[in-house]
Amino acid sequence: MGPIIGMTPEKRAETPGAEKVAGLSQIYKMGSLPEAVDAAKPKATLMDSGESADDELTNLNWLHESTNLLTNFSFGSEGLPVVSPLYDIEGDDVPSLGPSCYQNPEKKSATSKPPYSFSLLIYMAIEHSPNKCLPVKEIYSWILDRFPYFATAPTGWKNSVRHNLSLNKCFQKVERSHGKVNGKGSLWCVDPEYKPNLMQALKKQPFPSALTSPESGSLSPHYLSSVLKQNQVQTLKGMCKISILNHKNSDKKLGLKIGFLFIKQLCLLWKNWKIKTLTKKKPKPFILLLTFYIIALVLFMLYT
DNA sequence: GCTCGAATAAACAATT
DNA sequence: TAATTGTTTATTCGAG
Ligand SMILES: [Mg+2]
């Protein structure tokens, strides 16, 4: 998709605009916004993962049919956020989730850089605020709360946040109301015109939520695409290794099943337009991966 | 090697 | 006055 910073509405994703958020146009008519409430600290709730029809094509539950299946086979999930914000921003009917649901500070992710651009971090912060508007200071706080990385990150990230707010057309500055004692600066909102872009960008993040992690459920095509691109060699090796190990353990059926399901999964994904879109620029990795695996499978079957 | 988007740094003005 | 906020320009970096 197009750039987040400076993106034009024409370039935005075709996400059907179901937004019910008060549009900036309305806000501007009002002239000002009510004072932003303190950074959202609603109760943390777990969302139902609610599989869509699309998941049928992307579901990798079969990978968990055997508990020892993945032991020799890494998906390279280092530094992944424990929970993706995607699933609690998506859909306006969904109430905001609690502050601690994004990253587990005890995990390695606390010290690794979050896999989100500043635009997306800001977007998430604003979307989780009660009024969908935050002063810059509370944007800092939200980011700090969810991503402890920034507590020890090199100074400058706040500068980057302000830079992004200012430069990025997705974010609009709105004057505070004159009622109470105002804080410094303005409130920042997401321009609804650009919200689909941000939502799309968030969906395209190749990092799955805990609800859809390899341990617990289906994967998004974006994530799978990313994983396959990043780990195709390891994946291939892992698959072959598992197949052979299971074969040697006299579990030939499982070994073959893994192979066939893997191919089936790839074919389904290939048929899916999403994966075509994702790979039309560089289809080679998928073709090569598929070819390699078919060869490996044939050799494996010959060996048996 | 080129382009583009994002990150980063920094200068500077305005505001509180 | 100092700190914060907001704007702008320049540079670097990585992916495609
Ligand atoms: Mg802006």
mmCIF file of C-alpha atoms in Angstrom, chain A:
data_model
loop_
_atom_site.group_PDB
_atom_site.id
_atom_site.type_symbol
_atom_site.label_atom_id
_atom_site.label_comp_id
_atom_site.label_asym_id
_atom_site.label_seq_id
_atom_site.Cartn_x
_atom_site.Cartn_y
_atom_site.Cartn_z
ATOM 1 C CA MET A 1 0.000 0.000 0.000
ATOM 2 C CA GLY A 2 0.995 3.559 -0.269
ATOM 3 C CA PRO A 3 3.010 5.456 2.228
ATOM 4 C CA ILE A 4 1.461 6.311 5.534
ATOM 5 C CA ILE A 5 3.164 9.645 5.732
ATOM 6 C CA GLY A 6 1.828 11.968 3.117
ATOM 7 C CA MET A 7 -0.479 9.383 1.706
ATOM 8 C CA THR A 8 -3.314 10.604 -0.382
ATOM 9 C CA PRO A 9 -6.864 9.499 0.180
ATOM 10 C CA GLU A 10 -6.960 8.282 -3.384
ATOM 11 C CA LYS A 11 -4.234 5.835 -2.588
ATOM 12 C CA ARG A 12 -5.941 4.497 0.459
ATOM 13 C CA ALA A 13 -7.011 0.932 0.758
ATOM 14 C CA GLU A 14 -10.412 -0.047 -0.368
ATOM 15 C CA THR A 15 -11.458 -0.998 3.119
ATOM 16 C CA PRO A 16 -15.188 -0.383 3.288
ATOM 17 C CA GLY A 17 -15.634 2.680 5.424
ATOM 18 C CA ALA A 18 -17.655 1.449 8.322
ATOM 19 C CA GLU A 19 -16.201 4.005 10.674
ATOM 20 C CA LYS A 20 -18.561 5.454 13.147
ATOM 21 C CA VAL A 21 -15.957 7.591 14.774
ATOM 22 C CA ALA A 22 -16.884 11.210 14.862
ATOM 23 C CA GLY A 23 -15.325 12.640 11.770
ATOM 24 C CA LEU A 24 -12.897 15.463 11.967
ATOM 25 C CA SER A 25 -15.248 17.493 9.868
ATOM 26 C CA GLN A 26 -17.726 17.303 12.671
ATOM 27 C CA ILE A 27 -15.084 18.094 15.173
ATOM 28 C CA TYR A 28 -14.012 21.101 13.240
ATOM 29 C CA LYS A 29 -17.580 22.291 13.118
ATOM 30 C CA MET A 30 -17.625 22.157 16.864
ATOM 31 C CA GLY A 31 -14.570 24.278 16.868
ATOM 32 C CA SER A 32 -12.906 22.369 19.626
ATOM 33 C CA LEU A 33 -12.856 19.120 21.437
ATOM 34 C CA PRO A 34 -13.567 18.344 25.040
ATOM 35 C CA GLU A 35 -10.497 17.913 27.114
ATOM 36 C CA ALA A 36 -9.003 14.521 26.549
ATOM 37 C CA VAL A 37 -9.585 12.170 29.372
ATOM 38 C CA ASP A 38 -6.554 10.540 30.850
ATOM 39 C CA ALA A 39 -4.974 7.904 28.737
ATOM 40 C CA ALA A 40 -7.336 5.038 28.381
ATOM 41 C CA LYS A 41 -6.977 2.518 31.124
ATOM 42 C CA PRO A 42 -9.959 0.285 30.555
ATOM 43 C CA LYS A 43 -10.149 -3.217 31.795
ATOM 44 C CA ALA A 44 -8.273 -5.787 29.862
ATOM 45 C CA THR A 45 -10.497 -8.270 28.166
ATOM 46 C CA LEU A 46 -9.739 -11.069 25.848
ATOM 47 C CA MET A 47 -11.255 -10.887 22.456
ATOM 48 C CA ASP A 48 -12.872 -13.780 20.756
ATOM 49 C CA SER A 49 -10.639 -14.564 17.868
ATOM 50 C CA GLY A 50 -13.738 -15.089 15.730
ATOM 51 C CA GLU A 51 -12.407 -16.842 12.679
ATOM 52 C CA SER A 52 -13.573 -15.475 9.388
ATOM 53 C CA ALA A 53 -14.255 -17.410 6.255
ATOM 54 C CA ASP A 54 -10.867 -16.347 5.071
ATOM 55 C CA ASP A 55 -9.226 -18.300 7.824
ATOM 56 C CA GLU A 56 -10.105 -21.488 6.111
ATOM 57 C CA LEU A 57 -7.385 -20.760 3.651
ATOM 58 C CA THR A 58 -4.844 -19.644 6.141
ATOM 59 C CA ASN A 59 -5.437 -21.954 9.024
ATOM 60 C CA LEU A 60 -2.371 -23.875 10.089
ATOM 61 C CA ASN A 61 -3.961 -25.724 12.926
ATOM 62 C CA TRP A 62 -2.747 -28.873 11.326
ATOM 63 C CA LEU A 63 0.703 -27.952 12.442
ATOM 64 C CA HIS A 64 -0.372 -28.708 15.976
ATOM 65 C CA GLU A 65 -1.925 -32.061 15.391
ATOM 66 C CA SER A 66 1.138 -33.576 16.893
ATOM 67 C CA THR A 67 2.670 -31.972 19.918
ATOM 68 C CA ASN A 68 6.190 -32.867 18.922
ATOM 69 C CA LEU A 69 5.684 -31.489 15.497
ATOM 70 C CA LEU A 70 7.224 -28.137 15.995
ATOM 71 C CA THR A 71 9.972 -29.013 18.359
ATOM 72 C CA ASN A 72 12.617 -29.069 15.664
ATOM 73 C CA PHE A 73 11.092 -26.420 13.587
ATOM 74 C CA SER A 74 11.378 -22.753 14.312
ATOM 75 C CA PHE A 75 9.084 -20.155 12.896
ATOM 76 C CA GLY A 76 11.532 -17.485 13.870
ATOM 77 C CA SER A 77 9.168 -15.662 16.168
ATOM 78 C CA GLU A 78 11.731 -13.755 18.140
ATOM 79 C CA GLY A 79 10.629 -10.386 19.294
ATOM 80 C CA LEU A 80 7.046 -10.785 18.311
ATOM 81 C CA PRO A 81 4.549 -8.875 20.335
ATOM 82 C CA VAL A 82 2.547 -11.047 22.632
ATOM 83 C CA VAL A 83 -0.687 -9.559 21.429
ATOM 84 C CA SER A 84 -1.296 -7.535 18.340
ATOM 85 C CA PRO A 85 -3.223 -4.324 18.752
ATOM 86 C CA LEU A 86 -4.889 -5.081 15.489
ATOM 87 C CA TYR A 87 -7.566 -7.159 17.004
ATOM 88 C CA ASP A 88 -8.773 -4.628 19.458
ATOM 89 C CA ILE A 89 -8.736 -1.654 17.155
ATOM 90 C CA GLU A 90 -10.369 -3.408 14.288
ATOM 91 C CA GLY A 91 -14.060 -2.778 14.440
ATOM 92 C CA ASP A 92 -15.409 0.249 16.123
ATOM 93 C CA ASP A 93 -17.866 -1.617 18.239
ATOM 94 C CA VAL A 94 -15.047 -3.186 20.107
ATOM 95 C CA PRO A 95 -14.212 -1.456 23.347
ATOM 96 C CA SER A 96 -10.638 -0.557 24.001
ATOM 97 C CA LEU A 97 -8.572 -3.104 25.708
ATOM 98 C CA GLY A 98 -6.424 -2.740 28.731
ATOM 99 C CA PRO A 99 -3.052 -1.122 28.717
ATOM 100 C CA SER A 100 -1.032 -4.194 29.430
ATOM 101 C CA CYS A 101 -2.246 -6.370 26.649
ATOM 102 C CA TYR A 102 0.182 -5.393 23.947
ATOM 103 C CA GLN A 103 3.474 -6.613 25.104
ATOM 104 C CA ASN A 104 4.520 -8.603 28.022
ATOM 105 C CA PRO A 105 7.274 -6.605 29.699
ATOM 106 C CA GLU A 106 8.800 -9.803 30.952
ATOM 107 C CA LYS A 107 9.391 -11.008 27.454
ATOM 108 C CA LYS A 108 12.306 -10.264 25.228
ATOM 109 C CA SER A 109 10.065 -7.879 23.358
ATOM 110 C CA ALA A 110 10.479 -5.428 26.182
ATOM 111 C CA THR A 111 13.974 -4.732 24.979
ATOM 112 C CA SER A 112 13.451 -5.248 21.296
ATOM 113 C CA LYS A 113 12.080 -2.656 19.000
ATOM 114 C CA PRO A 114 8.335 -2.869 18.424
ATOM 115 C CA PRO A 115 7.406 -4.053 14.942
ATOM 116 C CA TYR A 116 5.261 -1.016 14.331
ATOM 117 C CA SER A 117 6.073 2.211 12.607
ATOM 118 C CA PHE A 118 5.650 5.435 14.524
ATOM 119 C CA SER A 119 2.547 6.106 12.476
ATOM 120 C CA LEU A 120 0.975 2.900 13.677
ATOM 121 C CA LEU A 121 2.046 3.439 17.253
ATOM 122 C CA ILE A 122 0.428 6.853 17.226
ATOM 123 C CA TYR A 123 -2.635 5.490 15.522
ATOM 124 C CA MET A 124 -3.022 2.790 18.115
ATOM 125 C CA ALA A 125 -2.570 5.254 20.931
ATOM 126 C CA ILE A 126 -5.194 7.614 19.596
ATOM 127 C CA GLU A 127 -7.660 4.891 18.748
ATOM 128 C CA HIS A 128 -7.478 3.558 22.246
ATOM 129 C CA SER A 129 -8.247 6.856 23.859
ATOM 130 C CA PRO A 130 -11.847 7.470 24.935
ATOM 131 C CA ASN A 131 -12.234 10.531 22.737
ATOM 132 C CA LYS A 132 -10.056 9.309 19.890
ATOM 133 C CA CYS A 133 -7.868 12.291 20.517
ATOM 134 C CA LEU A 134 -4.764 12.679 22.629
ATOM 135 C CA PRO A 135 -2.227 15.325 23.463
ATOM 136 C CA VAL A 136 1.279 14.435 22.486
ATOM 137 C CA LYS A 137 2.258 13.788 26.059
ATOM 138 C CA GLU A 138 -0.343 11.076 26.426
ATOM 139 C CA ILE A 139 0.692 9.548 23.165
ATOM 140 C CA TYR A 140 4.144 9.235 24.689
ATOM 141 C CA SER A 141 2.641 7.640 27.787
ATOM 142 C CA TRP A 142 0.584 5.152 25.860
ATOM 143 C CA ILE A 143 3.546 4.055 23.811
ATOM 144 C CA LEU A 144 5.712 3.795 26.879
ATOM 145 C CA ASP A 145 3.128 1.742 28.723
ATOM 146 C CA ARG A 146 2.715 -0.769 25.955
ATOM 147 C CA PHE A 147 6.214 -0.838 24.635
ATOM 148 C CA PRO A 148 8.748 -0.730 27.438
ATOM 149 C CA TYR A 149 11.410 -0.726 24.795
ATOM 150 C CA PHE A 150 11.068 3.024 24.618
ATOM 151 C CA ALA A 151 11.830 3.433 28.293
ATOM 152 C CA THR A 152 15.412 2.590 27.554
ATOM 153 C CA ALA A 153 15.478 3.442 23.889
ATOM 154 C CA PRO A 154 17.858 6.106 22.677
ATOM 155 C CA THR A 155 16.442 9.552 23.135
ATOM 156 C CA GLY A 156 14.864 10.883 20.043
ATOM 157 C CA TRP A 157 11.820 8.711 19.736
ATOM 158 C CA LYS A 158 9.651 11.484 21.143
ATOM 159 C CA ASN A 159 11.058 13.750 18.507
ATOM 160 C CA SER A 160 10.123 11.136 15.963
ATOM 161 C CA VAL A 161 6.601 10.979 17.326
ATOM 162 C CA ARG A 162 6.182 14.727 17.046
ATOM 163 C CA HIS A 163 7.796 14.723 13.658
ATOM 164 C CA ASN A 164 5.366 12.084 12.508
ATOM 165 C CA LEU A 165 2.328 13.828 13.942
ATOM 166 C CA SER A 166 3.290 16.977 12.197
ATOM 167 C CA LEU A 167 4.299 15.551 8.871
ATOM 168 C CA ASN A 168 1.809 12.767 8.537
ATOM 169 C CA LYS A 169 -1.480 13.788 6.982
ATOM 170 C CA CYS A 170 -3.229 11.008 8.822
ATOM 171 C CA PHE A 171 -2.954 12.979 12.019
ATOM 172 C CA GLN A 172 -4.674 16.264 12.520
ATOM 173 C CA LYS A 173 -4.195 18.798 15.241
ATOM 174 C CA VAL A 174 -7.307 20.031 17.017
ATOM 175 C CA GLU A 175 -7.470 22.911 19.465
ATOM 176 C CA ARG A 176 -8.404 22.092 22.989
ATOM 177 C CA SER A 177 -11.531 23.468 24.532
ATOM 178 C CA HIS A 178 -11.121 26.504 26.692
ATOM 179 C CA GLY A 179 -13.132 25.111 29.577
ATOM 180 C CA LYS A 180 -10.648 23.694 31.984
ATOM 181 C CA VAL A 181 -7.072 24.399 32.702
ATOM 182 C CA ASN A 182 -5.499 23.294 29.502
ATOM 183 C CA GLY A 183 -2.343 21.388 29.165
ATOM 184 C CA LYS A 184 0.261 22.376 26.729
ATOM 185 C CA GLY A 185 -0.247 21.876 23.050
ATOM 186 C CA SER A 186 -3.135 20.597 21.024
ATOM 187 C CA LEU A 187 -4.962 17.330 20.742
ATOM 188 C CA TRP A 188 -4.122 14.971 17.950
ATOM 189 C CA CYS A 189 -6.710 12.946 16.107
ATOM 190 C CA VAL A 190 -6.766 10.500 13.252
ATOM 191 C CA ASP A 191 -8.243 12.029 10.150
ATOM 192 C CA PRO A 192 -11.076 9.612 9.314
ATOM 193 C CA GLU A 193 -10.291 10.063 5.673
ATOM 194 C CA TYR A 194 -7.024 8.292 6.246
ATOM 195 C CA LYS A 195 -8.146 5.798 8.819
ATOM 196 C CA PRO A 196 -8.569 2.989 6.266
ATOM 197 C CA ASN A 197 -4.942 3.453 5.302
ATOM 198 C CA LEU A 198 -3.824 3.021 8.854
ATOM 199 C CA MET A 199 -6.084 0.064 9.431
ATOM 200 C CA GLN A 200 -4.743 -1.558 6.322
ATOM 201 C CA ALA A 201 -1.188 -0.887 7.355
ATOM 202 C CA LEU A 202 -1.860 -2.417 10.720
ATOM 203 C CA LYS A 203 -3.366 -5.487 9.138
ATOM 204 C CA LYS A 204 -0.331 -5.831 6.954
ATOM 205 C CA GLN A 205 1.964 -6.007 9.919
ATOM 206 C CA PRO A 206 3.477 -9.429 9.576
ATOM 207 C CA PHE A 207 3.239 -10.085 13.273
ATOM 208 C CA PRO A 208 0.364 -12.132 14.563
ATOM 209 C CA SER A 209 -1.439 -11.669 17.799
ATOM 210 C CA ALA A 210 -1.313 -14.182 20.566
ATOM 211 C CA LEU A 211 -4.734 -15.217 19.429
ATOM 212 C CA THR A 212 -3.352 -16.171 16.079
ATOM 213 C CA SER A 213 0.143 -17.190 16.997
ATOM 214 C CA PRO A 214 1.553 -20.490 15.871
ATOM 215 C CA GLU A 215 0.755 -21.790 19.322
ATOM 216 C CA SER A 216 -2.896 -21.022 19.267
ATOM 217 C CA GLY A 217 -4.494 -20.711 15.922
ATOM 218 C CA SER A 218 -4.614 -19.448 12.416
ATOM 219 C CA LEU A 219 -2.123 -17.164 10.783
ATOM 220 C CA SER A 220 -2.792 -14.184 8.622
ATOM 221 C CA PRO A 221 -1.651 -14.486 5.036
ATOM 222 C CA HIS A 222 0.589 -11.519 5.677
ATOM 223 C CA TYR A 223 2.275 -13.260 8.526
ATOM 224 C CA LEU A 224 2.601 -16.489 6.641
ATOM 225 C CA SER A 225 3.975 -14.663 3.652
ATOM 226 C CA SER A 226 6.508 -12.963 5.833
ATOM 227 C CA VAL A 227 7.467 -16.140 7.584
ATOM 228 C CA LEU A 228 7.813 -18.033 4.373
ATOM 229 C CA LYS A 229 9.937 -15.353 2.855
ATOM 230 C CA GLN A 230 12.103 -15.001 5.913
ATOM 231 C CA ASN A 231 12.404 -18.618 6.847
ATOM 232 C CA GLN A 232 11.814 -20.581 3.727
ATOM 233 C CA VAL A 233 15.021 -22.529 4.058
ATOM 234 C CA GLN A 234 14.488 -23.259 7.732
ATOM 235 C CA THR A 235 10.883 -24.096 7.051
ATOM 236 C CA LEU A 236 11.805 -26.505 4.327
ATOM 237 C CA LYS A 237 14.494 -28.098 6.429
ATOM 238 C CA GLY A 238 12.160 -28.302 9.381
ATOM 239 C CA MET A 239 9.390 -29.873 7.379
ATOM 240 C CA CYS A 240 11.676 -32.442 5.847
ATOM 241 C CA LYS A 241 13.258 -33.159 9.178
ATOM 242 C CA ILE A 242 9.919 -33.659 10.835
ATOM 243 C CA SER A 243 8.741 -35.866 8.016
ATOM 244 C CA ILE A 244 11.851 -38.020 8.200
ATOM 245 C CA LEU A 245 11.832 -38.140 11.984
ATOM 246 C CA ASN A 246 8.245 -39.240 12.000
ATOM 247 C CA HIS A 247 9.043 -41.768 9.352
ATOM 248 C CA LYS A 248 11.894 -43.170 11.378
ATOM 249 C CA ASN A 249 9.607 -43.287 14.356
ATOM 250 C CA SER A 250 7.368 -45.519 12.294
ATOM 251 C CA ASP A 251 4.831 -42.747 12.052
ATOM 252 C CA LYS A 252 4.872 -42.753 8.286
ATOM 253 C CA LYS A 253 1.326 -41.620 8.038
ATOM 254 C CA LEU A 254 2.007 -38.466 9.985
ATOM 255 C CA GLY A 255 5.123 -37.735 7.973
ATOM 256 C CA LEU A 256 3.255 -37.991 4.729
ATOM 257 C CA LYS A 257 0.342 -36.101 6.120
ATOM 258 C CA ILE A 258 2.572 -33.216 7.030
ATOM 259 C CA GLY A 259 3.941 -33.160 3.524
ATOM 260 C CA PHE A 260 0.609 -33.267 1.801
ATOM 261 C CA LEU A 261 -0.946 -30.751 4.115
ATOM 262 C CA PHE A 262 1.963 -28.419 3.598
ATOM 263 C CA ILE A 263 1.532 -28.579 -0.156
ATOM 264 C CA LYS A 264 -2.196 -28.264 0.196
ATOM 265 C CA GLN A 265 -1.761 -25.232 2.360
ATOM 266 C CA LEU A 266 0.560 -23.612 -0.132
ATOM 267 C CA CYS A 267 -1.825 -24.318 -2.979
ATOM 268 C CA LEU A 268 -4.727 -22.862 -1.092
ATOM 269 C CA LEU A 269 -2.730 -19.813 -0.265
ATOM 270 C CA TRP A 270 -1.596 -19.521 -3.816
ATOM 271 C CA LYS A 271 -5.162 -19.548 -4.967
ATOM 272 C CA ASN A 272 -6.006 -16.884 -2.496
ATOM 273 C CA TRP A 273 -5.840 -13.488 -4.096
ATOM 274 C CA LYS A 274 -4.209 -12.036 -1.047
ATOM 275 C CA ILE A 275 -1.196 -14.197 -1.395
ATOM 276 C CA LYS A 276 -1.094 -13.474 -5.087
ATOM 277 C CA THR A 277 -1.086 -9.814 -4.312
ATOM 278 C CA LEU A 278 1.611 -10.255 -1.767
ATOM 279 C CA THR A 279 3.820 -12.246 -4.025
ATOM 280 C CA LYS A 280 3.210 -10.799 -7.421
ATOM 281 C CA LYS A 281 6.336 -8.733 -7.122
ATOM 282 C CA LYS A 282 8.478 -11.599 -6.007
ATOM 283 C CA PRO A 283 6.844 -14.949 -6.661
ATOM 284 C CA LYS A 284 10.117 -16.773 -6.767
ATOM 285 C CA PRO A 285 10.360 -17.683 -3.094
ATOM 286 C CA PHE A 286 7.009 -19.439 -3.174
ATOM 287 C CA ILE A 287 7.631 -21.217 -6.425
ATOM 288 C CA LEU A 288 11.066 -22.301 -5.297
ATOM 289 C CA LEU A 289 9.789 -23.404 -1.942
ATOM 290 C CA LEU A 290 7.005 -25.405 -3.498
ATOM 291 C CA THR A 291 9.336 -26.936 -6.058
ATOM 292 C CA PHE A 292 11.923 -27.842 -3.463
ATOM 293 C CA TYR A 293 9.367 -29.424 -1.270
ATOM 294 C CA ILE A 294 7.800 -31.438 -4.035
ATOM 295 C CA ILE A 295 11.238 -32.726 -4.974
ATOM 296 C CA ALA A 296 11.973 -33.531 -1.365
ATOM 297 C CA LEU A 297 8.678 -35.285 -0.989
ATOM 298 C CA VAL A 298 9.237 -37.361 -4.103
ATOM 299 C CA LEU A 299 12.688 -38.349 -2.859
ATOM 300 C CA PHE A 300 11.208 -39.118 0.495
ATOM 301 C CA MET A 301 8.548 -41.328 -1.018
ATOM 302 C CA LEU A 302 11.139 -43.069 -3.148
ATOM 303 C CA TYR A 303 13.222 -43.598 -0.060
ATOM 304 C CA THR A 304 10.306 -45.233 1.665
#
